[in-house]
mmCIF file of C-alpha atoms and ligand atoms in Angstrom:
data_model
loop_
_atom_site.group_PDB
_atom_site.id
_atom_site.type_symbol
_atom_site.label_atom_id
_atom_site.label_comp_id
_atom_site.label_asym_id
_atom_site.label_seq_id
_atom_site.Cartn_x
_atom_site.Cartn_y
_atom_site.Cartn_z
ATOM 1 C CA UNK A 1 0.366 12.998 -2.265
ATOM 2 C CA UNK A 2 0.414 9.408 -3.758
ATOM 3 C CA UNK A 3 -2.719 7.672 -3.347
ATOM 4 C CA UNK A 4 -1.632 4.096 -1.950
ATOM 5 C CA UNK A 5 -5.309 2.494 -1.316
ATOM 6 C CA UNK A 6 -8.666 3.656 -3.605
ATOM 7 C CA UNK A 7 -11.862 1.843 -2.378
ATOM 8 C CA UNK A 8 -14.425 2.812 -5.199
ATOM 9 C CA UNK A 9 -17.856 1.801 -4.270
ATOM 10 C CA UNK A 10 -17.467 -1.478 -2.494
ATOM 11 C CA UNK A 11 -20.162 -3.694 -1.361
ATOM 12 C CA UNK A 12 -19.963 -6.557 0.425
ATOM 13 C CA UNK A 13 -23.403 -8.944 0.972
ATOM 14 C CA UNK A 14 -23.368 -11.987 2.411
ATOM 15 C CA UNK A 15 -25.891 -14.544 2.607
ATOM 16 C CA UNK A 16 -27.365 -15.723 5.967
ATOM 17 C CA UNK A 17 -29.609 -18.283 6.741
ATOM 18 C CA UNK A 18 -33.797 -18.541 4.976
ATOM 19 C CA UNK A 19 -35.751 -15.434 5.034
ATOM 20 C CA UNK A 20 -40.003 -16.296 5.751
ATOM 21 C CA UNK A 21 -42.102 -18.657 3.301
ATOM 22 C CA UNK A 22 -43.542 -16.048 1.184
ATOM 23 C CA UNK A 23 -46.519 -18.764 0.333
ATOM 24 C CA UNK A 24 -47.498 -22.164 1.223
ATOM 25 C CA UNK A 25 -45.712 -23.590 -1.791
ATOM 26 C CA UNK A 26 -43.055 -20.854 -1.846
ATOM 27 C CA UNK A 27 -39.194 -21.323 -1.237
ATOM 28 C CA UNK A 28 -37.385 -19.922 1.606
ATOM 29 C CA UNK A 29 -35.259 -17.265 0.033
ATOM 30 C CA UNK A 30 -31.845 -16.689 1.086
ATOM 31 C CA UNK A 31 -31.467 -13.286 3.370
ATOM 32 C CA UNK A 32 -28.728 -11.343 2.442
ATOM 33 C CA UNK A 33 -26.786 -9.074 4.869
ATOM 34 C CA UNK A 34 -25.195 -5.982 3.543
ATOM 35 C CA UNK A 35 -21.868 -5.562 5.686
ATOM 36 C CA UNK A 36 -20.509 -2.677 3.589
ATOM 37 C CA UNK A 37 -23.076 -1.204 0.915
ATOM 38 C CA UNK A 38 -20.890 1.671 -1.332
ATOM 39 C CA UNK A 39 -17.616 2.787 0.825
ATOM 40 C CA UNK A 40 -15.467 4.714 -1.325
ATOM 41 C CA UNK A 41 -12.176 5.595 0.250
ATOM 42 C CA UNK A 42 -8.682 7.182 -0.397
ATOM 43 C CA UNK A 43 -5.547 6.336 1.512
ATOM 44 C CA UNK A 44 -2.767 8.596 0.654
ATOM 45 C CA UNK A 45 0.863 7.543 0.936
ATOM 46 C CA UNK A 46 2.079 8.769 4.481
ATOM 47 C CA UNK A 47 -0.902 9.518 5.953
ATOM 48 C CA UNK A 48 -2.725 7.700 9.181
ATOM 49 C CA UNK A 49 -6.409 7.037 8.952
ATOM 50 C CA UNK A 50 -9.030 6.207 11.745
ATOM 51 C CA UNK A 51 -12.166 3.841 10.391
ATOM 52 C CA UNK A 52 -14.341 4.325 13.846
ATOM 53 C CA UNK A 53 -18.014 3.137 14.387
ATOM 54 C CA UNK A 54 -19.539 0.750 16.791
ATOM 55 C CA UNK A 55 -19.225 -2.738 16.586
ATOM 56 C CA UNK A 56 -21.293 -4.361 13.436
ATOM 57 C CA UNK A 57 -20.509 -1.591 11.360
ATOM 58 C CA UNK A 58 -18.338 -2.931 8.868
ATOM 59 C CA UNK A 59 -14.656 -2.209 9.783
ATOM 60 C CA UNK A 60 -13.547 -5.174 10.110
ATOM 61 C CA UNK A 61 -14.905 -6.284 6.613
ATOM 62 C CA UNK A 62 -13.448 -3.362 5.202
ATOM 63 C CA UNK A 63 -10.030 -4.239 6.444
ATOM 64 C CA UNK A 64 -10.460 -7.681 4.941
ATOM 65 C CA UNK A 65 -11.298 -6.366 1.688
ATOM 66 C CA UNK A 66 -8.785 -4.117 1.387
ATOM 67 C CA UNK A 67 -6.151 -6.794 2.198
ATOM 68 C CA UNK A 68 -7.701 -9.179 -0.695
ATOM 69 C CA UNK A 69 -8.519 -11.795 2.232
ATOM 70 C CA UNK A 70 -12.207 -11.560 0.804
ATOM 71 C CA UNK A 71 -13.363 -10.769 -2.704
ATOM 72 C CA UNK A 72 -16.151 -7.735 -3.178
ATOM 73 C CA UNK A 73 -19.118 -8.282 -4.214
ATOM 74 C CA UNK A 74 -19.085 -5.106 -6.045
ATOM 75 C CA UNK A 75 -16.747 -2.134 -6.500
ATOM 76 C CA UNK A 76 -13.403 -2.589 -6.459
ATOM 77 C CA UNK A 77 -10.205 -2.252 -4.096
ATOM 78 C CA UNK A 78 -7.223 -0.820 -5.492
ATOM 79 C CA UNK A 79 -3.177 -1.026 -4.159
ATOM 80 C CA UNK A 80 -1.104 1.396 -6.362
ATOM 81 C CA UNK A 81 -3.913 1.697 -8.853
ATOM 82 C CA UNK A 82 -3.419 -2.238 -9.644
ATOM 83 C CA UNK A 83 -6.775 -4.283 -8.700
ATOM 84 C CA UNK A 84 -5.705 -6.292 -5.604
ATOM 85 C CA UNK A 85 -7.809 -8.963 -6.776
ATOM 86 C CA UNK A 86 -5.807 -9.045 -10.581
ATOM 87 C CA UNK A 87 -2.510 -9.238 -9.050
ATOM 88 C CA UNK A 88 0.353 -11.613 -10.497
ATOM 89 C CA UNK A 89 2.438 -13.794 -8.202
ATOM 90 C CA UNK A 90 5.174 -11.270 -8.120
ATOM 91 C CA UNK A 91 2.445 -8.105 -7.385
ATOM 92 C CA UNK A 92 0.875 -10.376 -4.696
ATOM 93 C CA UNK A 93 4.357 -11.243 -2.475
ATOM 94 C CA UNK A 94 5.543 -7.281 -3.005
ATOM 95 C CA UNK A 95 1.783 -6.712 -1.600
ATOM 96 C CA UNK A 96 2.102 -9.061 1.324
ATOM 97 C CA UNK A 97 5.399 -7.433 1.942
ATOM 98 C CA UNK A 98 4.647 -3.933 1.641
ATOM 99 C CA UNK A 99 1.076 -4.230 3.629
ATOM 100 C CA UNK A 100 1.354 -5.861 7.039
ATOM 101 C CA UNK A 101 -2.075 -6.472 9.397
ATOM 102 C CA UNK A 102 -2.084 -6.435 13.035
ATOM 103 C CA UNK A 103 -4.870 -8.562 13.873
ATOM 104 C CA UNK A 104 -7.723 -7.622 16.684
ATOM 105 C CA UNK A 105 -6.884 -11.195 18.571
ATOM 106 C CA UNK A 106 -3.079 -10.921 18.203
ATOM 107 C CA UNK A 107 -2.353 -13.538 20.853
ATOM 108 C CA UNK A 108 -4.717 -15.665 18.979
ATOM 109 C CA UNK A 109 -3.008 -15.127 15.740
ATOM 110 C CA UNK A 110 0.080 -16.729 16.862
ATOM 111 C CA UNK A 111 0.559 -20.530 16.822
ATOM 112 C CA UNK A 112 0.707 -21.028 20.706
ATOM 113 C CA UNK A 113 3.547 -23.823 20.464
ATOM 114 C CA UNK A 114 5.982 -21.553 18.661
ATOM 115 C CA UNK A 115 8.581 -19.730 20.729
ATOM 116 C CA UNK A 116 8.181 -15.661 20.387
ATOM 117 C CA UNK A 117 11.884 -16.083 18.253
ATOM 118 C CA UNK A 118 10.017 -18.512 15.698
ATOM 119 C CA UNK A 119 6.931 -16.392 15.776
ATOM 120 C CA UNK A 120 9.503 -12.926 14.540
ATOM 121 C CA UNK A 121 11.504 -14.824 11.925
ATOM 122 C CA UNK A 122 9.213 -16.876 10.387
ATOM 123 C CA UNK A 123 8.350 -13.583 8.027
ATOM 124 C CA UNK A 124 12.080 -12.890 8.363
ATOM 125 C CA UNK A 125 12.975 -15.762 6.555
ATOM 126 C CA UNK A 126 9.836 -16.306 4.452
ATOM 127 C CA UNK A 127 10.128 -13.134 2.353
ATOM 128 C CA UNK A 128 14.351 -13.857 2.381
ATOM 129 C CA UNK A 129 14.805 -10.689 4.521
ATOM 130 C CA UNK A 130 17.772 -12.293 6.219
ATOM 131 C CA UNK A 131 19.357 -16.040 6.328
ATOM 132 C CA UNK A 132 18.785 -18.620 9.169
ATOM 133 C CA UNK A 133 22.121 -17.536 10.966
ATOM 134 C CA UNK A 134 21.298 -13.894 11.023
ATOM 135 C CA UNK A 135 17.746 -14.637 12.084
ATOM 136 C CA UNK A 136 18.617 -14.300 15.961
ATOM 137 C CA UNK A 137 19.880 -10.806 15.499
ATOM 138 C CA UNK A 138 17.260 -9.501 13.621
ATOM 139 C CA UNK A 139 14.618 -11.080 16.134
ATOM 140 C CA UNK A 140 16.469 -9.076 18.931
ATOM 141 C CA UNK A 141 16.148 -5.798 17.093
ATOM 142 C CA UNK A 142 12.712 -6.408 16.428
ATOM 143 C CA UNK A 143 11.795 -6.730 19.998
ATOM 144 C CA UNK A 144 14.027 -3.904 21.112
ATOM 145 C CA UNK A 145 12.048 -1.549 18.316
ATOM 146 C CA UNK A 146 9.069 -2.483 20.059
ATOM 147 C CA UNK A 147 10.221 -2.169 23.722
ATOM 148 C CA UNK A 148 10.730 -5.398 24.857
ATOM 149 C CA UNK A 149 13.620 -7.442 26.682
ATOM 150 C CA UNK A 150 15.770 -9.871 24.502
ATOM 151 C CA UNK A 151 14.564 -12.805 27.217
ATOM 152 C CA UNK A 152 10.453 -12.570 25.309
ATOM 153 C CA UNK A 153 12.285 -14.203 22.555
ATOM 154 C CA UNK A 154 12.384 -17.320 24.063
ATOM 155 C CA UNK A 155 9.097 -17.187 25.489
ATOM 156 C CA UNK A 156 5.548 -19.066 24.096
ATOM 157 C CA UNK A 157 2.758 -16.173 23.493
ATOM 158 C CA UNK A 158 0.611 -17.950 26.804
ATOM 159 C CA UNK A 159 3.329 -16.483 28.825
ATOM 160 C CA UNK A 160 3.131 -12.979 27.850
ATOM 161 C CA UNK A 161 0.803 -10.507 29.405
ATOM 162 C CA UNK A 162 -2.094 -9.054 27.061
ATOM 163 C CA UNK A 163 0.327 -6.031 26.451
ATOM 164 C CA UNK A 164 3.344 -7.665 25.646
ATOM 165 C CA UNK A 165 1.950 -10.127 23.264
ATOM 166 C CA UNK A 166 0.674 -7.301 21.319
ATOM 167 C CA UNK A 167 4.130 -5.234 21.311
ATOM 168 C CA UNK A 168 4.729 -8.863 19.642
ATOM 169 C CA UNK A 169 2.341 -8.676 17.122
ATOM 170 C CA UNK A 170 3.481 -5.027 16.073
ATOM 171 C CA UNK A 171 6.966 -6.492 16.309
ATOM 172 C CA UNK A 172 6.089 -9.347 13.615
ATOM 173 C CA UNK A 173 4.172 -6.332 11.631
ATOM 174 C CA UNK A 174 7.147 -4.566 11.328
ATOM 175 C CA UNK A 175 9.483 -7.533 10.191
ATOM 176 C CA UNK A 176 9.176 -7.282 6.668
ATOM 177 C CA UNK A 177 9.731 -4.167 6.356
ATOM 178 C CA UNK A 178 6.389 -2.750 5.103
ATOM 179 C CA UNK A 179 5.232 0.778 3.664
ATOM 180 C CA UNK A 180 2.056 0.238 5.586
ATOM 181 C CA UNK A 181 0.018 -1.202 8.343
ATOM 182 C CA UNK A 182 -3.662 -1.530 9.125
ATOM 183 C CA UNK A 183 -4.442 -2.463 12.387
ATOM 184 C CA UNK A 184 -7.973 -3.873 13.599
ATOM 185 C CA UNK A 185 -8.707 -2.575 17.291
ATOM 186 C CA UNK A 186 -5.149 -3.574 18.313
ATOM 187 C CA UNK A 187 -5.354 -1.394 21.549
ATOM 188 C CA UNK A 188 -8.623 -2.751 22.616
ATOM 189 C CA UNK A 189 -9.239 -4.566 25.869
ATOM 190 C CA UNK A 190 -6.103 -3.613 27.189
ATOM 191 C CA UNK A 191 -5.335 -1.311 30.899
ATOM 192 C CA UNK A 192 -5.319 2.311 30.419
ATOM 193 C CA UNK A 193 -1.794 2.910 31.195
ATOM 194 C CA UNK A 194 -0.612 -0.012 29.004
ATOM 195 C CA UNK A 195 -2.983 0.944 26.130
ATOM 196 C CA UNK A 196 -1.170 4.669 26.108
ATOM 197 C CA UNK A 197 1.872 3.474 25.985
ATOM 198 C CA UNK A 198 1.172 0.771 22.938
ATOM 199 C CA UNK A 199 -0.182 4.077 21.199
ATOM 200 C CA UNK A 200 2.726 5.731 21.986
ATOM 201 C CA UNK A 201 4.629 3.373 20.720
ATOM 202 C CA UNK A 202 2.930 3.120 17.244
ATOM 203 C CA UNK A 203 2.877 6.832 16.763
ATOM 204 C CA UNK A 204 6.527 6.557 17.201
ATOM 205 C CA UNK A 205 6.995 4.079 14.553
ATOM 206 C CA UNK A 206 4.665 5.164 12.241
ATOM 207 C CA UNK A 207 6.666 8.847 12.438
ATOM 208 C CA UNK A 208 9.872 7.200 12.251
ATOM 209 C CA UNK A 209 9.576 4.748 9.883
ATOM 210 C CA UNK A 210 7.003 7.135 7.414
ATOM 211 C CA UNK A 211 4.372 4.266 7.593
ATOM 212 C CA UNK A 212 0.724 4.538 6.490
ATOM 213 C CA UNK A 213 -1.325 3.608 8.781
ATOM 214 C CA UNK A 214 -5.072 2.541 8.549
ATOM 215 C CA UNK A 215 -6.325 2.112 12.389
ATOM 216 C CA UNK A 216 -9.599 0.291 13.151
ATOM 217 C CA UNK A 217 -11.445 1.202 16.741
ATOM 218 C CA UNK A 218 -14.644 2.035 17.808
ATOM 219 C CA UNK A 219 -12.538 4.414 20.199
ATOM 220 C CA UNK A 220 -12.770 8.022 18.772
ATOM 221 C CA UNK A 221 -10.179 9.400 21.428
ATOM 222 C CA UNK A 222 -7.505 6.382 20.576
ATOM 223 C CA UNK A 223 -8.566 7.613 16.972
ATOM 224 C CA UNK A 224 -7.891 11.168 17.266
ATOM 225 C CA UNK A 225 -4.580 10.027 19.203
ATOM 226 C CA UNK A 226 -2.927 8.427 16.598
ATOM 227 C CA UNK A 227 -4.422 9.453 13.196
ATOM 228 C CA UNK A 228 -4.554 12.697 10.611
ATOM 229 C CA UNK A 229 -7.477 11.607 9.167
ATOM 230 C CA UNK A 230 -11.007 9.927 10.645
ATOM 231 C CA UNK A 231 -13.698 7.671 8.749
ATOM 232 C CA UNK A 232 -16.765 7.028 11.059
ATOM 233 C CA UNK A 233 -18.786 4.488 9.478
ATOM 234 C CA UNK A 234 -22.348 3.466 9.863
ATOM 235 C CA UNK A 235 -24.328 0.382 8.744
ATOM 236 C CA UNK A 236 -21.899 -0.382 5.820
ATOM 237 C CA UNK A 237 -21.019 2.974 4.946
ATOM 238 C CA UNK A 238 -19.279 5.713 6.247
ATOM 239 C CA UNK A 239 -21.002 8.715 7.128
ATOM 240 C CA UNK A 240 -18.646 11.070 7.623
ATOM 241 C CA UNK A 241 -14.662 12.174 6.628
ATOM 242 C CA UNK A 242 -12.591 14.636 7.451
ATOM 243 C CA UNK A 243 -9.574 15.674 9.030
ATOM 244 C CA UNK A 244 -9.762 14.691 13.167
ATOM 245 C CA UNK A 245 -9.504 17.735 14.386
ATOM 246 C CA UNK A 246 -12.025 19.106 12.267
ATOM 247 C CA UNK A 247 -14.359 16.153 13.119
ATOM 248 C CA UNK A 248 -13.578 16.493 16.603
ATOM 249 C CA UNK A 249 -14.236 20.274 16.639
ATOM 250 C CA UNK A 250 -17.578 20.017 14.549
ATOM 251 C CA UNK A 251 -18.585 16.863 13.440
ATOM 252 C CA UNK A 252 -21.161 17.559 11.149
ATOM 253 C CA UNK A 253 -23.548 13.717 11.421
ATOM 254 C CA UNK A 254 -25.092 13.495 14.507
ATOM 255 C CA UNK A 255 -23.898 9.914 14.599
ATOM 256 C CA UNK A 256 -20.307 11.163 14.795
ATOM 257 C CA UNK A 257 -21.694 13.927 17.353
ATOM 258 C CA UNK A 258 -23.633 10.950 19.414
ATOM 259 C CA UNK A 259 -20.095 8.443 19.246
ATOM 260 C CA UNK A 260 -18.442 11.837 20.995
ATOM 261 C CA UNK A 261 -20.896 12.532 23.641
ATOM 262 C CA UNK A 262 -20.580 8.898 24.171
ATOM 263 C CA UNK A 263 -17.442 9.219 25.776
ATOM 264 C CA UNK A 264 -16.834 9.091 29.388
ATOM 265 C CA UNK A 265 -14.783 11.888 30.331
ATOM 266 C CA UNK A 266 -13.223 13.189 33.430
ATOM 267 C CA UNK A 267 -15.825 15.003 35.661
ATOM 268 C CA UNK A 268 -18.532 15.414 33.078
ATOM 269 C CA UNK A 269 -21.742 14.262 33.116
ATOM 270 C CA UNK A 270 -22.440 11.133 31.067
ATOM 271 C CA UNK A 271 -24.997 11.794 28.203
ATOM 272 C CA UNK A 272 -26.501 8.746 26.732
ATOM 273 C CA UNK A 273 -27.148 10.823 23.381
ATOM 274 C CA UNK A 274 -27.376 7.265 21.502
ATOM 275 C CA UNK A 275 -30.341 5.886 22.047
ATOM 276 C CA UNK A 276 -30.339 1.744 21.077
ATOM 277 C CA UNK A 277 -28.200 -0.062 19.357
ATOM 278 C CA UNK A 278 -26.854 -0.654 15.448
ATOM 279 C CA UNK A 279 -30.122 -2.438 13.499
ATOM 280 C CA UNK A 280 -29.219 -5.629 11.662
ATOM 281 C CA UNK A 281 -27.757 -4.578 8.747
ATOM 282 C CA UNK A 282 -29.980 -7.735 7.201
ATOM 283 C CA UNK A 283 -32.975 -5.444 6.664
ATOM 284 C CA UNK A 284 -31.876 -1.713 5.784
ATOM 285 C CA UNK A 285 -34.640 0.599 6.367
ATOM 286 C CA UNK A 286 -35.853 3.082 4.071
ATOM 287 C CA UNK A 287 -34.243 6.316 3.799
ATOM 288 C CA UNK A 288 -31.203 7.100 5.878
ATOM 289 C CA UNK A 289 -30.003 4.287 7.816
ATOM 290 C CA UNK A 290 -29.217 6.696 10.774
ATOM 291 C CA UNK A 291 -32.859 8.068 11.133
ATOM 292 C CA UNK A 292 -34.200 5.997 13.853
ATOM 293 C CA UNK A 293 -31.240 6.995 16.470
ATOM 294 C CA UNK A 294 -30.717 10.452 15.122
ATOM 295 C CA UNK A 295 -32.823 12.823 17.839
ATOM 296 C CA UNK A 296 -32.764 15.181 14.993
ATOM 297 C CA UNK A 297 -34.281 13.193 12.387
ATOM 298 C CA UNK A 298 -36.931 14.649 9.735
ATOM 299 C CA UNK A 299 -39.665 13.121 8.053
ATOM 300 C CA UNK A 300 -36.858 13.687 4.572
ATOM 301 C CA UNK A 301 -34.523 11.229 6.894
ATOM 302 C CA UNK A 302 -37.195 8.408 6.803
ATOM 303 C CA UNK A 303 -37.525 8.938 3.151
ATOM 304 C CA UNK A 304 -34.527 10.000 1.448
ATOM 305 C CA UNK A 305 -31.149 8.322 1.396
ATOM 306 C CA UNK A 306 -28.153 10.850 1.859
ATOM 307 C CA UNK A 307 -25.333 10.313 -0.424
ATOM 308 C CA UNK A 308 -21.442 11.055 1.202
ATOM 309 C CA UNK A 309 -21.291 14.277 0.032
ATOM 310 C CA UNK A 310 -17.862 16.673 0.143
ATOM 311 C CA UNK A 311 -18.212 20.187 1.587
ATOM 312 C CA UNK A 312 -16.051 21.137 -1.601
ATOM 313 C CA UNK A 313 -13.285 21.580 1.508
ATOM 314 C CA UNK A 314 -11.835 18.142 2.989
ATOM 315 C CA UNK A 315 -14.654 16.739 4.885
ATOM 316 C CA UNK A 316 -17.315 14.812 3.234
ATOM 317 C CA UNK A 317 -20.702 13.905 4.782
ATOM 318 C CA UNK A 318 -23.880 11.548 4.309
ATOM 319 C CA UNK A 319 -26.771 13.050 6.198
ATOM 320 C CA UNK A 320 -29.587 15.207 4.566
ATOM 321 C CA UNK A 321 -29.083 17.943 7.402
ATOM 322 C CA UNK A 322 -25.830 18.288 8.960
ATOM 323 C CA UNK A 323 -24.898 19.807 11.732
ATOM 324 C CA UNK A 324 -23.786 23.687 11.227
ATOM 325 C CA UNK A 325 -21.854 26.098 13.525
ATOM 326 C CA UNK A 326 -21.936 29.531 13.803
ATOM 327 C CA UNK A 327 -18.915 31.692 15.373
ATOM 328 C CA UNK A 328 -19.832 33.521 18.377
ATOM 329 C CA UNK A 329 -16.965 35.992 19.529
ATOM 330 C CA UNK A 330 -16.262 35.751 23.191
ATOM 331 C CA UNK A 331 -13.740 37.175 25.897
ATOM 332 C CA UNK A 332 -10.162 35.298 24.877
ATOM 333 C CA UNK A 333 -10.610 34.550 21.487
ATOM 334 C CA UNK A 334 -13.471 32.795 19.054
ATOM 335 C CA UNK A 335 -15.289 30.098 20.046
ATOM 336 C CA UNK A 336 -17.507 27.572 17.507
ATOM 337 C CA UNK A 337 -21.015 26.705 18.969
ATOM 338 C CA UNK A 338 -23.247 24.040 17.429
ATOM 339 C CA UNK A 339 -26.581 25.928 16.415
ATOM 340 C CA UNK A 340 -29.384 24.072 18.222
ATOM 341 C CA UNK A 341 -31.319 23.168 15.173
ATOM 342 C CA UNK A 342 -29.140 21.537 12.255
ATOM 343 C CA UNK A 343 -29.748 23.505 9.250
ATOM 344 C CA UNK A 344 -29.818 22.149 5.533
ATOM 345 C CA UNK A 345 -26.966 22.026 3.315
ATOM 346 C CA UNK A 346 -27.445 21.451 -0.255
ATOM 347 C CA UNK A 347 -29.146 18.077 0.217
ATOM 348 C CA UNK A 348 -27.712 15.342 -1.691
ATOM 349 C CA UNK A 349 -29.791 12.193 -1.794
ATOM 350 C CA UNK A 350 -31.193 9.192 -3.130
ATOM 351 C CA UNK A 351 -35.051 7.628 -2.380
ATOM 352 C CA UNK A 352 -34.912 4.084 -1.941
HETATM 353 N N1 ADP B 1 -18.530 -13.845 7.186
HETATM 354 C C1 ADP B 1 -19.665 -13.213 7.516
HETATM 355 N N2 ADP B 1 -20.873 -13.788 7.301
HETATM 356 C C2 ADP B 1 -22.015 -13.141 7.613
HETATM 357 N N3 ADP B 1 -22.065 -11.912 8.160
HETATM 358 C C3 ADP B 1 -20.902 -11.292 8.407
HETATM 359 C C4 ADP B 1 -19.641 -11.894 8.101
HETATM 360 N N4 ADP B 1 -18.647 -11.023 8.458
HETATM 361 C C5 ADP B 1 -19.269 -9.938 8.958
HETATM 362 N N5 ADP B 1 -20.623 -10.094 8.931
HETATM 363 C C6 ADP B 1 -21.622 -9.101 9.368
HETATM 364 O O1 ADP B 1 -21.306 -7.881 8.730
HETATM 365 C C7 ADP B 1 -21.552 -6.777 9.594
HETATM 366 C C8 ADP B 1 -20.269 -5.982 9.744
HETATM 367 O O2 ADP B 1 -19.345 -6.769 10.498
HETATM 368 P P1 ADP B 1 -17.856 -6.302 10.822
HETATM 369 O O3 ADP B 1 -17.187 -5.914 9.555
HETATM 370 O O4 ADP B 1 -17.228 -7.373 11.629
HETATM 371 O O5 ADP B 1 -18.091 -4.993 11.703
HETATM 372 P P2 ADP B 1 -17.122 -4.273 12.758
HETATM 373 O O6 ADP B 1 -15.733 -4.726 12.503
HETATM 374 O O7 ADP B 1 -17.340 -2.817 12.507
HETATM 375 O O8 ADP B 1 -17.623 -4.675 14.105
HETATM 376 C C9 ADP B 1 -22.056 -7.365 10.901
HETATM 377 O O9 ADP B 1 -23.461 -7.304 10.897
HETATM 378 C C10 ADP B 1 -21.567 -8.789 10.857
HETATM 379 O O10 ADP B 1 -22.429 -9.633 11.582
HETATM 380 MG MG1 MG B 2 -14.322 -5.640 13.881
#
């Protein structure tokens, strides 16, 4: 397969405010914030990819950076093995063509005193996809694609409901035409029953239209809905990669194992297996950034850093002692059981 995106080893730091007066006379130094801190990442051409963590753990700035809305501060991002960030004129509009964002706050993305028509042409028109006449048309296809009624297009977006204004906003994605679309917690907030049917809806387009798709959540079951492929990131990096229903099965970091039992499901027993909440990412802690949430942390884990570190199969993962399974045969088949204890696999890491 074609790769279409290649993070290689981005950071991203960003200054905040004045750290403490070292000494009397001493300058306030600046405190820098490390939102992503070495994510290396393929996108292949067809393929739909997950980036899940909680909130604060640098999706969002990962997005940004891939679309060339913010510069690295290391590493580089590229589209088609060009460096978004050397692009010519002509590379950037075929860019901004090809790769269309759905943003988390779609109604806020849309200027509240244009009409829902004005909101689908203006790409229409702006990348010379149709003329001014034919505009009308197109706008109506657009909203039937997406499942709405020809009257939204003479509607402002303050008199849609939540879902409807984001069928818009996948609408106005798919306007240009693009190749593929990455889509920042686009289902969150919503109703059940309206956010299943907005997934349904992508799924649909992405498998008949052959779209990559790059999905931001912190919703591992809207993840495993939709995509091939899953990222879970941590603090800045991601921790763990794979195929979903391998992570699903057996994730192998006890973060992604901790963002599963997380999840409230349907007559089970809710069991809080992550204990606290994300550090600032403004002072890291030594070691592995996961070690003082992970209930199966080792004195290694306060020391060593783990590296993300492929299985030499599909999945690769950053944690000193991942989380093994061992087949136990029963009655109707084999079934995978977590050993209680996670077990060492050829640790890969750096001390800090
Ligand atoms: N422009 C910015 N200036 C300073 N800090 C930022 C900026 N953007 C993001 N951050 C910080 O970077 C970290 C990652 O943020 P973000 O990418 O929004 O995470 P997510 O989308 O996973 O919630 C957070 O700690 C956030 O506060
Ligand atoms: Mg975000």
């Amino acid at each position: 397969m074609t790769t279409i995106f290649s993070v290689l080893d981005v950071e991203k730091t960003y200054q905040v405010g004045l750290g403490p007066r070292a000494g009397l006379f001493k300058p306030r130094a600046p405190r820098l914030l490390k939102a992503l801190n070495g994510v290396r990442l393929e996108v292949a051409e067809g393929d739909s990819i997950a980036l899940v963590g909680e909130s604060g753990s640098g999706k969002s700035t990962l997005v940004r950076l891939m679309l060339g809305l913010e510069a690295a501060s290391d590493g580089r991002v590229l589209y088609r093995n060009a460096d978004i960030n050397s692009f010519d004129e002509q590379a950037r509009r075929q860019f901004s063509r090809d790769v269309a964002f759905i943003y988390q706050d779609a109604r806020g993305s849309m200027n509240p005193r244009m009409k829902i028509r004005d909101v689908l042409a203006e790409p229409l028109l702006l990348h010379g996809l149709c003329t001014e006449s034919e505009a009308d048309q197109r706008v109506l296809d657009l909203l039937a694609k997406v499942g709405l009624s020809a009257d939204m297009a003479w509607r402002y977006p303050a008199e849609l409901s939540g879902g409807q204004v984001r069928r818009v906003a996948v609408a106005r994605a798919l306007a240009a035409e693009p190749k593929v679309i990455i889509a920042d917690e686009s289902v969150a907030g919503l109703d059940v029953s309206v956010q299943a049917q907005l997934l349904n809806l992508l799924r649909k387009l992405c498998r008949e239209m052959g779209l990559t798709l790059v999905f931001i959540t912190h919703d591992l079951g809207v993840a495993s809905y939709l995509c091939r492929r899953v990222a879970v990131m941590y603090l800045g990096r991601i921790v763990e990669e794979g195929s979903t229903e391998d992570i699903l099965h057996q994730p192998r970091h006890p973060y992604t194992r901790g963002l599963m039992r997380a999840f409230p499901s349907f007559g089970r027993p809710l069991t809080a297996s992550l204990k606290g909440e994300i550090p600032s990412p403004i002072d890291l802690p030594r070691g592995c950034r996961f070690a003082s949430r992970c209930q199966d942390a080792r004195d290694e884990c306060r020391e060593l850093d783990p590296v993300l570190t492929s299985d030499g199969q599909t999945r690769r993962v950053a944690c000193l002692f991942p989380l093994t399974y061992s087949a136990t045969v029963q009655e109707g088949g084999a079934q995978h059981v977590a050993t209680g204890s996670p077990v060492a696999m050829a640790p890969a890491a750096v001390a800090r």
